[in-house]
């Protein structure tokens, strides 16, 4: 990722982030998102909004150059809200121990304007939607796991730095 803008306002910080490549109908696609990241500690969440996007075609495509050209003009709209909340209950009754639940809510819309003369196979939209949905679900799960692991590493480093092991 590359930071594009941070004016210190409550509107957040703007980053350009290349996403992991996706196999889609024989093409290797790499989405590049421009995201605005807003931290809302009082609400217990971070909101990541896509404000611009482009798709890079890395390889191939059985459907030819026309589909590749359409993919380059594709549009993404989306938002990822990552939240945390303190877990309460009998298993967390120790006042020195705190547990938090990390949750994510990802909404992504991919719009591809195909030329009317391009023959597409039956079920093209449904299959494409399932690929995008599965990819988003897997990446959100991995993202939440990465955040959790990074936080645990941060806590360990804080304990070592303050001698609280």
Short mmCIF file of N, CA and C in Angstrom, two decimals:
data_model
loop_
_atom_site.label_atom_id
_atom_site.label_comp_id
_atom_site.label_asym_id
_atom_site.label_seq_id
_atom_site.Cartn_x
_atom_site.Cartn_y
_atom_site.Cartn_z
N UNK A 1 0.83 -1.18 0.00
CA UNK A 1 0.00 0.00 0.00
C UNK A 1 0.88 1.25 0.00
N UNK A 2 0.30 2.29 -0.52
CA UNK A 2 1.01 3.57 -0.60
C UNK A 2 0.06 4.67 -0.10
N UNK A 3 0.54 5.44 0.89
CA UNK A 3 -0.28 6.52 1.44
C UNK A 3 -0.35 7.65 0.42
N UNK A 4 -1.58 8.11 0.14
CA UNK A 4 -1.78 9.19 -0.81
C UNK A 4 -2.07 10.51 -0.13
N UNK A 5 -2.79 10.47 1.01
CA UNK A 5 -3.25 11.72 1.61
C UNK A 5 -3.54 11.50 3.09
N UNK A 6 -3.11 12.46 3.90
CA UNK A 6 -3.46 12.48 5.32
C UNK A 6 -3.42 13.92 5.78
N UNK A 7 -4.57 14.56 5.76
CA UNK A 7 -4.61 15.96 6.16
C UNK A 7 -4.96 16.13 7.64
N UNK A 8 -5.01 15.00 8.36
CA UNK A 8 -5.30 15.06 9.79
C UNK A 8 -6.76 15.29 10.13
N UNK A 9 -7.62 15.36 9.12
CA UNK A 9 -9.04 15.61 9.38
C UNK A 9 -9.72 14.31 9.79
N UNK A 10 -10.96 14.44 10.20
CA UNK A 10 -11.74 13.27 10.61
C UNK A 10 -12.21 12.45 9.40
N UNK A 11 -11.91 12.97 8.18
CA UNK A 11 -12.31 12.23 6.98
C UNK A 11 -11.44 11.00 6.74
N UNK A 12 -10.37 10.84 7.48
CA UNK A 12 -9.53 9.67 7.37
C UNK A 12 -8.32 9.87 6.49
N UNK A 13 -7.65 8.75 6.25
CA UNK A 13 -6.42 8.73 5.47
C UNK A 13 -6.70 7.97 4.18
N UNK A 14 -6.12 8.43 3.07
CA UNK A 14 -6.34 7.81 1.77
C UNK A 14 -5.10 6.99 1.40
N UNK A 15 -5.35 5.74 1.01
CA UNK A 15 -4.29 4.81 0.62
C UNK A 15 -4.63 4.19 -0.73
N UNK A 16 -3.60 3.92 -1.52
CA UNK A 16 -3.75 3.11 -2.73
C UNK A 16 -3.22 1.73 -2.39
N UNK A 17 -4.05 0.70 -2.58
CA UNK A 17 -3.68 -0.65 -2.16
C UNK A 17 -3.94 -1.65 -3.28
N UNK A 18 -2.87 -2.30 -3.70
CA UNK A 18 -3.01 -3.38 -4.68
C UNK A 18 -3.50 -4.61 -3.94
N UNK A 19 -4.56 -5.21 -4.45
CA UNK A 19 -5.13 -6.40 -3.83
C UNK A 19 -4.45 -7.65 -4.39
N UNK A 20 -4.64 -8.75 -3.74
CA UNK A 20 -4.12 -10.02 -4.27
C UNK A 20 -4.86 -10.34 -5.56
N UNK A 21 -4.16 -10.97 -6.48
CA UNK A 21 -4.75 -11.31 -7.77
C UNK A 21 -5.87 -12.33 -7.61
N UNK A 22 -6.78 -12.32 -8.59
CA UNK A 22 -7.92 -13.22 -8.61
C UNK A 22 -7.98 -13.89 -9.98
N UNK A 23 -8.21 -15.19 -9.99
CA UNK A 23 -8.46 -15.91 -11.24
C UNK A 23 -9.94 -15.72 -11.57
N UNK A 24 -10.23 -15.25 -12.76
CA UNK A 24 -11.62 -15.00 -13.14
C UNK A 24 -11.80 -15.30 -14.62
N UNK A 25 -12.52 -16.35 -14.93
CA UNK A 25 -12.79 -16.76 -16.31
C UNK A 25 -11.51 -16.83 -17.15
N UNK A 26 -10.48 -17.45 -16.58
CA UNK A 26 -9.24 -17.65 -17.31
C UNK A 26 -8.30 -16.47 -17.31
N UNK A 27 -8.68 -15.38 -16.68
CA UNK A 27 -7.81 -14.21 -16.60
C UNK A 27 -7.26 -14.08 -15.18
N UNK A 28 -6.08 -13.53 -15.08
CA UNK A 28 -5.49 -13.20 -13.79
C UNK A 28 -5.68 -11.69 -13.61
N UNK A 29 -6.54 -11.30 -12.66
CA UNK A 29 -6.88 -9.90 -12.45
C UNK A 29 -6.29 -9.41 -11.14
N UNK A 30 -5.81 -8.18 -11.16
CA UNK A 30 -5.32 -7.55 -9.93
C UNK A 30 -6.06 -6.24 -9.71
N UNK A 31 -6.98 -6.22 -8.76
CA UNK A 31 -7.66 -4.96 -8.43
C UNK A 31 -6.73 -4.04 -7.64
N UNK A 32 -6.81 -2.76 -7.94
CA UNK A 32 -6.07 -1.74 -7.19
C UNK A 32 -7.12 -0.76 -6.67
N UNK A 33 -7.25 -0.69 -5.34
CA UNK A 33 -8.26 0.15 -4.72
C UNK A 33 -7.61 1.40 -4.12
N UNK A 34 -8.29 2.52 -4.23
CA UNK A 34 -7.95 3.71 -3.46
C UNK A 34 -8.98 3.74 -2.33
N UNK A 35 -8.48 3.60 -1.11
CA UNK A 35 -9.34 3.48 0.07
C UNK A 35 -9.20 4.68 0.99
N UNK A 36 -10.32 5.06 1.59
CA UNK A 36 -10.30 6.03 2.68
C UNK A 36 -10.51 5.23 3.96
N UNK A 37 -9.59 5.39 4.90
CA UNK A 37 -9.65 4.65 6.15
C UNK A 37 -9.97 5.64 7.28
N UNK A 38 -11.08 5.40 7.94
CA UNK A 38 -11.52 6.26 9.04
C UNK A 38 -11.55 5.45 10.33
N UNK A 39 -10.84 5.93 11.34
CA UNK A 39 -10.85 5.29 12.66
C UNK A 39 -11.92 5.96 13.51
N UNK A 40 -12.75 5.14 14.13
CA UNK A 40 -13.83 5.64 14.99
C UNK A 40 -13.78 4.92 16.34
N UNK A 41 -12.78 5.23 17.18
CA UNK A 41 -12.65 4.51 18.46
C UNK A 41 -13.90 4.60 19.33
N UNK A 42 -14.58 5.74 19.30
CA UNK A 42 -15.77 5.87 20.15
C UNK A 42 -16.89 4.94 19.70
N UNK A 43 -16.91 4.61 18.40
CA UNK A 43 -17.90 3.65 17.88
C UNK A 43 -17.38 2.23 17.90
N UNK A 44 -16.09 2.07 18.20
CA UNK A 44 -15.49 0.74 18.22
C UNK A 44 -15.35 0.15 16.83
N UNK A 45 -14.98 1.00 15.83
CA UNK A 45 -14.79 0.44 14.50
C UNK A 45 -13.83 1.26 13.65
N UNK A 46 -13.43 0.63 12.57
CA UNK A 46 -12.64 1.26 11.52
C UNK A 46 -13.41 1.03 10.23
N UNK A 47 -13.58 2.10 9.43
CA UNK A 47 -14.33 1.99 8.18
C UNK A 47 -13.35 2.19 7.02
N UNK A 48 -13.34 1.23 6.11
CA UNK A 48 -12.48 1.30 4.93
C UNK A 48 -13.40 1.38 3.72
N UNK A 49 -13.39 2.52 3.04
CA UNK A 49 -14.28 2.75 1.90
C UNK A 49 -13.47 2.81 0.62
N UNK A 50 -13.97 2.17 -0.43
CA UNK A 50 -13.33 2.27 -1.74
C UNK A 50 -13.81 3.56 -2.38
N UNK A 51 -12.86 4.45 -2.70
CA UNK A 51 -13.26 5.71 -3.34
C UNK A 51 -12.86 5.75 -4.81
N UNK A 52 -12.01 4.82 -5.23
CA UNK A 52 -11.64 4.68 -6.64
C UNK A 52 -11.02 3.30 -6.82
N UNK A 53 -11.07 2.79 -8.03
CA UNK A 53 -10.50 1.46 -8.28
C UNK A 53 -10.17 1.30 -9.75
N UNK A 54 -9.24 0.40 -9.99
CA UNK A 54 -8.94 -0.02 -11.35
C UNK A 54 -8.59 -1.49 -11.33
N UNK A 55 -8.70 -2.14 -12.47
CA UNK A 55 -8.38 -3.55 -12.57
C UNK A 55 -7.25 -3.72 -13.57
N UNK A 56 -6.20 -4.38 -13.12
CA UNK A 56 -5.08 -4.68 -14.00
C UNK A 56 -5.23 -6.12 -14.50
N UNK A 57 -5.06 -6.32 -15.80
CA UNK A 57 -5.12 -7.66 -16.38
C UNK A 57 -3.69 -8.19 -16.44
N UNK A 58 -3.40 -9.22 -15.62
CA UNK A 58 -2.04 -9.73 -15.55
C UNK A 58 -1.77 -10.81 -16.59
N UNK A 59 -2.79 -11.58 -16.95
CA UNK A 59 -2.56 -12.62 -17.94
C UNK A 59 -3.86 -13.13 -18.51
N UNK A 60 -3.75 -13.60 -19.74
CA UNK A 60 -4.70 -14.43 -20.45
C UNK A 60 -6.14 -14.03 -20.49
N UNK A 61 -6.86 -15.00 -20.90
CA UNK A 61 -8.29 -14.84 -21.01
C UNK A 61 -8.82 -15.57 -22.20
N UNK A 62 -9.57 -16.60 -21.96
CA UNK A 62 -10.18 -17.35 -23.06
C UNK A 62 -11.26 -16.54 -23.75
N UNK A 63 -11.78 -15.55 -23.07
CA UNK A 63 -12.85 -14.76 -23.65
C UNK A 63 -12.34 -13.59 -24.48
N UNK A 64 -11.01 -13.46 -24.53
CA UNK A 64 -10.43 -12.51 -25.47
C UNK A 64 -10.22 -11.11 -24.95
N UNK A 65 -9.73 -10.29 -25.87
CA UNK A 65 -9.35 -8.91 -25.55
C UNK A 65 -10.54 -8.03 -25.20
N UNK A 66 -11.71 -8.32 -25.75
CA UNK A 66 -12.89 -7.49 -25.48
C UNK A 66 -13.26 -7.55 -24.00
N UNK A 67 -13.28 -8.76 -23.44
CA UNK A 67 -13.60 -8.90 -22.02
C UNK A 67 -12.50 -8.26 -21.17
N UNK A 68 -11.25 -8.45 -21.57
CA UNK A 68 -10.14 -7.84 -20.83
C UNK A 68 -10.29 -6.32 -20.82
N UNK A 69 -10.68 -5.76 -21.96
CA UNK A 69 -10.89 -4.31 -22.06
C UNK A 69 -12.04 -3.87 -21.15
N UNK A 70 -13.11 -4.66 -21.13
CA UNK A 70 -14.25 -4.34 -20.26
C UNK A 70 -13.84 -4.41 -18.79
N UNK A 71 -13.00 -5.37 -18.43
CA UNK A 71 -12.55 -5.49 -17.04
C UNK A 71 -11.73 -4.27 -16.62
N UNK A 72 -10.94 -3.74 -17.54
CA UNK A 72 -10.15 -2.55 -17.21
C UNK A 72 -11.05 -1.36 -16.91
N UNK A 73 -12.26 -1.35 -17.48
CA UNK A 73 -13.21 -0.26 -17.23
C UNK A 73 -14.20 -0.60 -16.11
N UNK A 74 -14.01 -1.73 -15.47
CA UNK A 74 -14.92 -2.14 -14.40
C UNK A 74 -14.91 -1.13 -13.26
N UNK A 75 -16.00 -1.12 -12.52
CA UNK A 75 -16.14 -0.21 -11.38
C UNK A 75 -16.39 -1.01 -10.11
N UNK A 76 -15.74 -0.59 -9.05
CA UNK A 76 -15.93 -1.20 -7.74
C UNK A 76 -16.56 -0.17 -6.82
N UNK A 77 -17.50 -0.62 -6.03
CA UNK A 77 -18.05 0.17 -4.93
C UNK A 77 -17.98 -0.72 -3.72
N UNK A 78 -17.52 -0.20 -2.62
CA UNK A 78 -17.47 -1.07 -1.46
C UNK A 78 -17.08 -0.39 -0.20
N UNK A 79 -17.23 -1.16 0.86
CA UNK A 79 -16.96 -0.66 2.19
C UNK A 79 -16.73 -1.86 3.10
N UNK A 80 -15.74 -1.74 3.96
CA UNK A 80 -15.44 -2.77 4.93
C UNK A 80 -15.45 -2.12 6.30
N UNK A 81 -16.32 -2.58 7.17
CA UNK A 81 -16.38 -2.05 8.53
C UNK A 81 -15.85 -3.14 9.46
N UNK A 82 -14.78 -2.81 10.15
CA UNK A 82 -14.18 -3.74 11.10
C UNK A 82 -14.44 -3.17 12.48
N UNK A 83 -15.08 -3.97 13.32
CA UNK A 83 -15.44 -3.50 14.66
C UNK A 83 -14.94 -4.43 15.74
N UNK A 84 -14.90 -3.91 16.94
CA UNK A 84 -14.51 -4.70 18.08
C UNK A 84 -15.45 -4.37 19.23
N UNK A 85 -15.66 -5.36 20.06
CA UNK A 85 -16.47 -5.14 21.25
C UNK A 85 -15.93 -6.03 22.36
N UNK A 86 -16.07 -5.55 23.57
CA UNK A 86 -15.59 -6.32 24.71
C UNK A 86 -16.55 -7.48 24.94
N UNK A 87 -15.98 -8.64 25.17
CA UNK A 87 -16.78 -9.83 25.42
C UNK A 87 -17.12 -9.86 26.90
N UNK A 88 -18.38 -10.11 27.20
CA UNK A 88 -18.80 -10.18 28.59
C UNK A 88 -19.36 -11.57 28.85
N UNK A 89 -19.38 -11.93 30.11
CA UNK A 89 -19.93 -13.24 30.46
C UNK A 89 -19.12 -13.88 31.56
N UNK A 90 -19.57 -15.03 31.98
CA UNK A 90 -18.94 -15.74 33.10
C UNK A 90 -17.49 -16.11 32.78
N UNK A 91 -17.23 -16.48 31.53
CA UNK A 91 -15.86 -16.89 31.18
C UNK A 91 -14.89 -15.72 31.19
N UNK A 92 -15.41 -14.50 31.29
CA UNK A 92 -14.57 -13.31 31.28
C UNK A 92 -14.79 -12.48 32.55
N UNK A 93 -14.99 -13.16 33.68
CA UNK A 93 -15.32 -12.45 34.91
C UNK A 93 -14.09 -11.89 35.62
N UNK A 94 -12.90 -12.33 35.25
CA UNK A 94 -11.67 -11.84 35.85
C UNK A 94 -11.46 -10.39 35.40
N UNK A 95 -11.39 -9.47 36.35
CA UNK A 95 -11.28 -8.05 35.99
C UNK A 95 -9.93 -7.69 35.40
N UNK A 96 -8.90 -8.52 35.63
CA UNK A 96 -7.59 -8.23 35.04
C UNK A 96 -7.49 -8.73 33.61
N UNK A 97 -8.43 -9.50 33.17
CA UNK A 97 -8.40 -10.07 31.83
C UNK A 97 -9.54 -9.49 31.00
N UNK A 98 -9.20 -9.06 29.81
CA UNK A 98 -10.23 -8.55 28.90
C UNK A 98 -10.19 -9.36 27.62
N UNK A 99 -11.36 -9.64 27.08
CA UNK A 99 -11.45 -10.32 25.80
C UNK A 99 -12.29 -9.47 24.87
N UNK A 100 -11.87 -9.42 23.63
CA UNK A 100 -12.59 -8.66 22.63
C UNK A 100 -12.95 -9.56 21.46
N UNK A 101 -14.08 -9.25 20.86
CA UNK A 101 -14.54 -9.95 19.66
C UNK A 101 -14.32 -9.00 18.49
N UNK A 102 -13.69 -9.50 17.45
CA UNK A 102 -13.41 -8.74 16.25
C UNK A 102 -14.37 -9.19 15.16
N UNK A 103 -15.07 -8.24 14.54
CA UNK A 103 -16.07 -8.56 13.52
C UNK A 103 -15.84 -7.72 12.27
N UNK A 104 -16.20 -8.28 11.14
CA UNK A 104 -16.08 -7.54 9.89
C UNK A 104 -17.35 -7.63 9.07
N UNK A 105 -17.63 -6.55 8.36
CA UNK A 105 -18.79 -6.51 7.46
C UNK A 105 -18.31 -5.90 6.15
N UNK A 106 -18.22 -6.73 5.13
CA UNK A 106 -17.70 -6.30 3.84
C UNK A 106 -18.83 -6.26 2.82
N UNK A 107 -18.95 -5.14 2.12
CA UNK A 107 -19.91 -5.01 1.03
C UNK A 107 -19.12 -4.56 -0.19
N UNK A 108 -19.26 -5.31 -1.28
CA UNK A 108 -18.52 -4.99 -2.50
C UNK A 108 -19.41 -5.23 -3.70
N UNK A 109 -19.46 -4.24 -4.58
CA UNK A 109 -20.20 -4.36 -5.83
C UNK A 109 -19.22 -4.15 -6.97
N UNK A 110 -19.18 -5.09 -7.87
CA UNK A 110 -18.34 -5.01 -9.06
C UNK A 110 -19.27 -4.86 -10.26
N UNK A 111 -19.10 -3.78 -11.01
CA UNK A 111 -19.92 -3.54 -12.19
C UNK A 111 -19.03 -3.62 -13.42
N UNK A 112 -19.42 -4.51 -14.33
CA UNK A 112 -18.68 -4.66 -15.58
C UNK A 112 -19.66 -4.38 -16.71
N UNK A 113 -19.40 -3.37 -17.48
CA UNK A 113 -20.25 -3.02 -18.62
C UNK A 113 -19.72 -3.74 -19.85
N UNK A 114 -20.43 -4.80 -20.23
CA UNK A 114 -20.01 -5.59 -21.38
C UNK A 114 -20.65 -5.07 -22.66
N UNK A 115 -19.90 -5.08 -23.74
CA UNK A 115 -20.49 -4.67 -25.01
C UNK A 115 -21.60 -5.66 -25.41
N UNK A 116 -22.64 -5.14 -26.05
CA UNK A 116 -23.79 -5.99 -26.41
C UNK A 116 -23.40 -7.09 -27.41
N UNK A 117 -22.34 -6.88 -28.18
CA UNK A 117 -21.96 -7.88 -29.18
C UNK A 117 -21.10 -9.01 -28.59
N UNK A 118 -20.71 -8.91 -27.31
CA UNK A 118 -19.86 -9.93 -26.71
C UNK A 118 -20.71 -11.11 -26.26
N UNK A 119 -20.52 -12.27 -26.89
CA UNK A 119 -21.28 -13.45 -26.45
C UNK A 119 -20.70 -13.97 -25.13
N UNK A 120 -21.54 -14.09 -24.15
CA UNK A 120 -21.10 -14.63 -22.87
C UNK A 120 -21.84 -15.94 -22.60
N UNK A 121 -21.19 -16.85 -21.92
CA UNK A 121 -21.82 -18.14 -21.65
C UNK A 121 -23.00 -17.99 -20.70
N UNK A 122 -23.96 -18.93 -20.78
CA UNK A 122 -25.08 -18.91 -19.83
C UNK A 122 -24.56 -18.97 -18.39
N UNK A 123 -25.17 -18.20 -17.53
CA UNK A 123 -24.77 -18.20 -16.12
C UNK A 123 -23.54 -17.37 -15.82
N UNK A 124 -23.09 -16.58 -16.78
CA UNK A 124 -21.87 -15.77 -16.63
C UNK A 124 -21.95 -14.88 -15.39
N UNK A 125 -23.06 -14.15 -15.23
CA UNK A 125 -23.21 -13.25 -14.08
C UNK A 125 -23.23 -14.01 -12.76
N UNK A 126 -23.96 -15.11 -12.74
CA UNK A 126 -24.09 -15.88 -11.52
C UNK A 126 -22.74 -16.48 -11.11
N UNK A 127 -22.02 -17.03 -12.08
CA UNK A 127 -20.72 -17.62 -11.79
C UNK A 127 -19.74 -16.54 -11.34
N UNK A 128 -19.73 -15.41 -12.06
CA UNK A 128 -18.84 -14.31 -11.69
C UNK A 128 -19.14 -13.79 -10.30
N UNK A 129 -20.42 -13.67 -9.96
CA UNK A 129 -20.81 -13.19 -8.63
C UNK A 129 -20.35 -14.15 -7.54
N UNK A 130 -20.46 -15.44 -7.80
CA UNK A 130 -20.02 -16.45 -6.81
C UNK A 130 -18.51 -16.38 -6.61
N UNK A 131 -17.76 -16.17 -7.68
CA UNK A 131 -16.30 -16.04 -7.56
C UNK A 131 -15.96 -14.84 -6.69
N UNK A 132 -16.59 -13.70 -6.96
CA UNK A 132 -16.32 -12.48 -6.19
C UNK A 132 -16.74 -12.69 -4.73
N UNK A 133 -17.92 -13.27 -4.50
CA UNK A 133 -18.42 -13.49 -3.14
C UNK A 133 -17.48 -14.39 -2.35
N UNK A 134 -17.06 -15.51 -2.94
CA UNK A 134 -16.18 -16.45 -2.26
C UNK A 134 -14.83 -15.79 -1.94
N UNK A 135 -14.30 -15.06 -2.92
CA UNK A 135 -13.02 -14.39 -2.72
C UNK A 135 -13.12 -13.37 -1.59
N UNK A 136 -14.18 -12.57 -1.57
CA UNK A 136 -14.36 -11.56 -0.51
C UNK A 136 -14.48 -12.22 0.86
N UNK A 137 -15.26 -13.28 0.95
CA UNK A 137 -15.44 -13.97 2.23
C UNK A 137 -14.11 -14.50 2.75
N UNK A 138 -13.31 -15.14 1.87
CA UNK A 138 -12.02 -15.69 2.28
C UNK A 138 -11.06 -14.58 2.70
N UNK A 139 -11.06 -13.48 1.97
CA UNK A 139 -10.13 -12.39 2.28
C UNK A 139 -10.52 -11.66 3.55
N UNK A 140 -11.81 -11.51 3.80
CA UNK A 140 -12.25 -10.87 5.04
C UNK A 140 -11.85 -11.73 6.24
N UNK A 141 -12.05 -13.03 6.13
CA UNK A 141 -11.67 -13.95 7.20
C UNK A 141 -10.17 -13.85 7.47
N UNK A 142 -9.36 -13.84 6.41
CA UNK A 142 -7.91 -13.73 6.56
C UNK A 142 -7.53 -12.38 7.14
N UNK A 143 -8.21 -11.32 6.71
CA UNK A 143 -7.94 -9.98 7.20
C UNK A 143 -8.18 -9.89 8.71
N UNK A 144 -9.29 -10.43 9.18
CA UNK A 144 -9.60 -10.41 10.61
C UNK A 144 -8.58 -11.22 11.40
N UNK A 145 -8.15 -12.34 10.85
CA UNK A 145 -7.13 -13.16 11.50
C UNK A 145 -5.81 -12.40 11.58
N UNK A 146 -5.44 -11.72 10.49
CA UNK A 146 -4.19 -10.93 10.48
C UNK A 146 -4.24 -9.81 11.51
N UNK A 147 -5.38 -9.13 11.61
CA UNK A 147 -5.53 -8.05 12.59
C UNK A 147 -5.38 -8.60 14.01
N UNK A 148 -6.04 -9.70 14.28
CA UNK A 148 -5.97 -10.32 15.60
C UNK A 148 -4.53 -10.72 15.94
N UNK A 149 -3.84 -11.35 14.99
CA UNK A 149 -2.45 -11.76 15.23
C UNK A 149 -1.54 -10.55 15.43
N UNK A 150 -1.73 -9.51 14.64
CA UNK A 150 -0.91 -8.31 14.78
C UNK A 150 -1.13 -7.66 16.14
N UNK A 151 -2.36 -7.68 16.62
CA UNK A 151 -2.65 -7.09 17.93
C UNK A 151 -1.98 -7.90 19.04
N UNK A 152 -2.02 -9.23 18.93
CA UNK A 152 -1.37 -10.06 19.94
C UNK A 152 0.14 -9.84 19.95
N UNK A 153 0.75 -9.68 18.79
CA UNK A 153 2.18 -9.39 18.70
C UNK A 153 2.47 -8.03 19.34
N UNK A 154 1.62 -7.06 19.04
CA UNK A 154 1.76 -5.72 19.64
C UNK A 154 1.73 -5.80 21.16
N UNK A 155 0.76 -6.56 21.71
CA UNK A 155 0.66 -6.69 23.17
C UNK A 155 1.90 -7.34 23.75
N UNK A 156 2.42 -8.39 23.10
CA UNK A 156 3.63 -9.04 23.58
C UNK A 156 4.80 -8.07 23.60
N UNK A 157 4.94 -7.26 22.55
CA UNK A 157 6.02 -6.28 22.50
C UNK A 157 5.87 -5.23 23.59
N UNK A 158 4.63 -4.84 23.87
CA UNK A 158 4.40 -3.86 24.94
C UNK A 158 4.78 -4.44 26.29
N UNK A 159 4.45 -5.72 26.50
CA UNK A 159 4.80 -6.37 27.77
C UNK A 159 6.30 -6.48 27.93
N UNK A 160 7.00 -6.84 26.86
CA UNK A 160 8.46 -6.94 26.93
C UNK A 160 9.07 -5.56 27.20
N UNK A 161 8.55 -4.53 26.54
CA UNK A 161 9.09 -3.19 26.70
C UNK A 161 8.88 -2.65 28.11
N UNK A 162 7.79 -3.06 28.76
CA UNK A 162 7.52 -2.56 30.11
C UNK A 162 7.92 -3.57 31.19
N UNK A 163 8.47 -4.73 30.76
CA UNK A 163 8.93 -5.74 31.73
C UNK A 163 7.81 -6.45 32.44
N UNK A 164 6.64 -6.62 31.82
CA UNK A 164 5.48 -7.23 32.48
C UNK A 164 5.24 -8.68 32.08
N UNK A 165 6.23 -9.39 31.71
CA UNK A 165 6.00 -10.76 31.25
C UNK A 165 5.49 -11.63 32.32
#
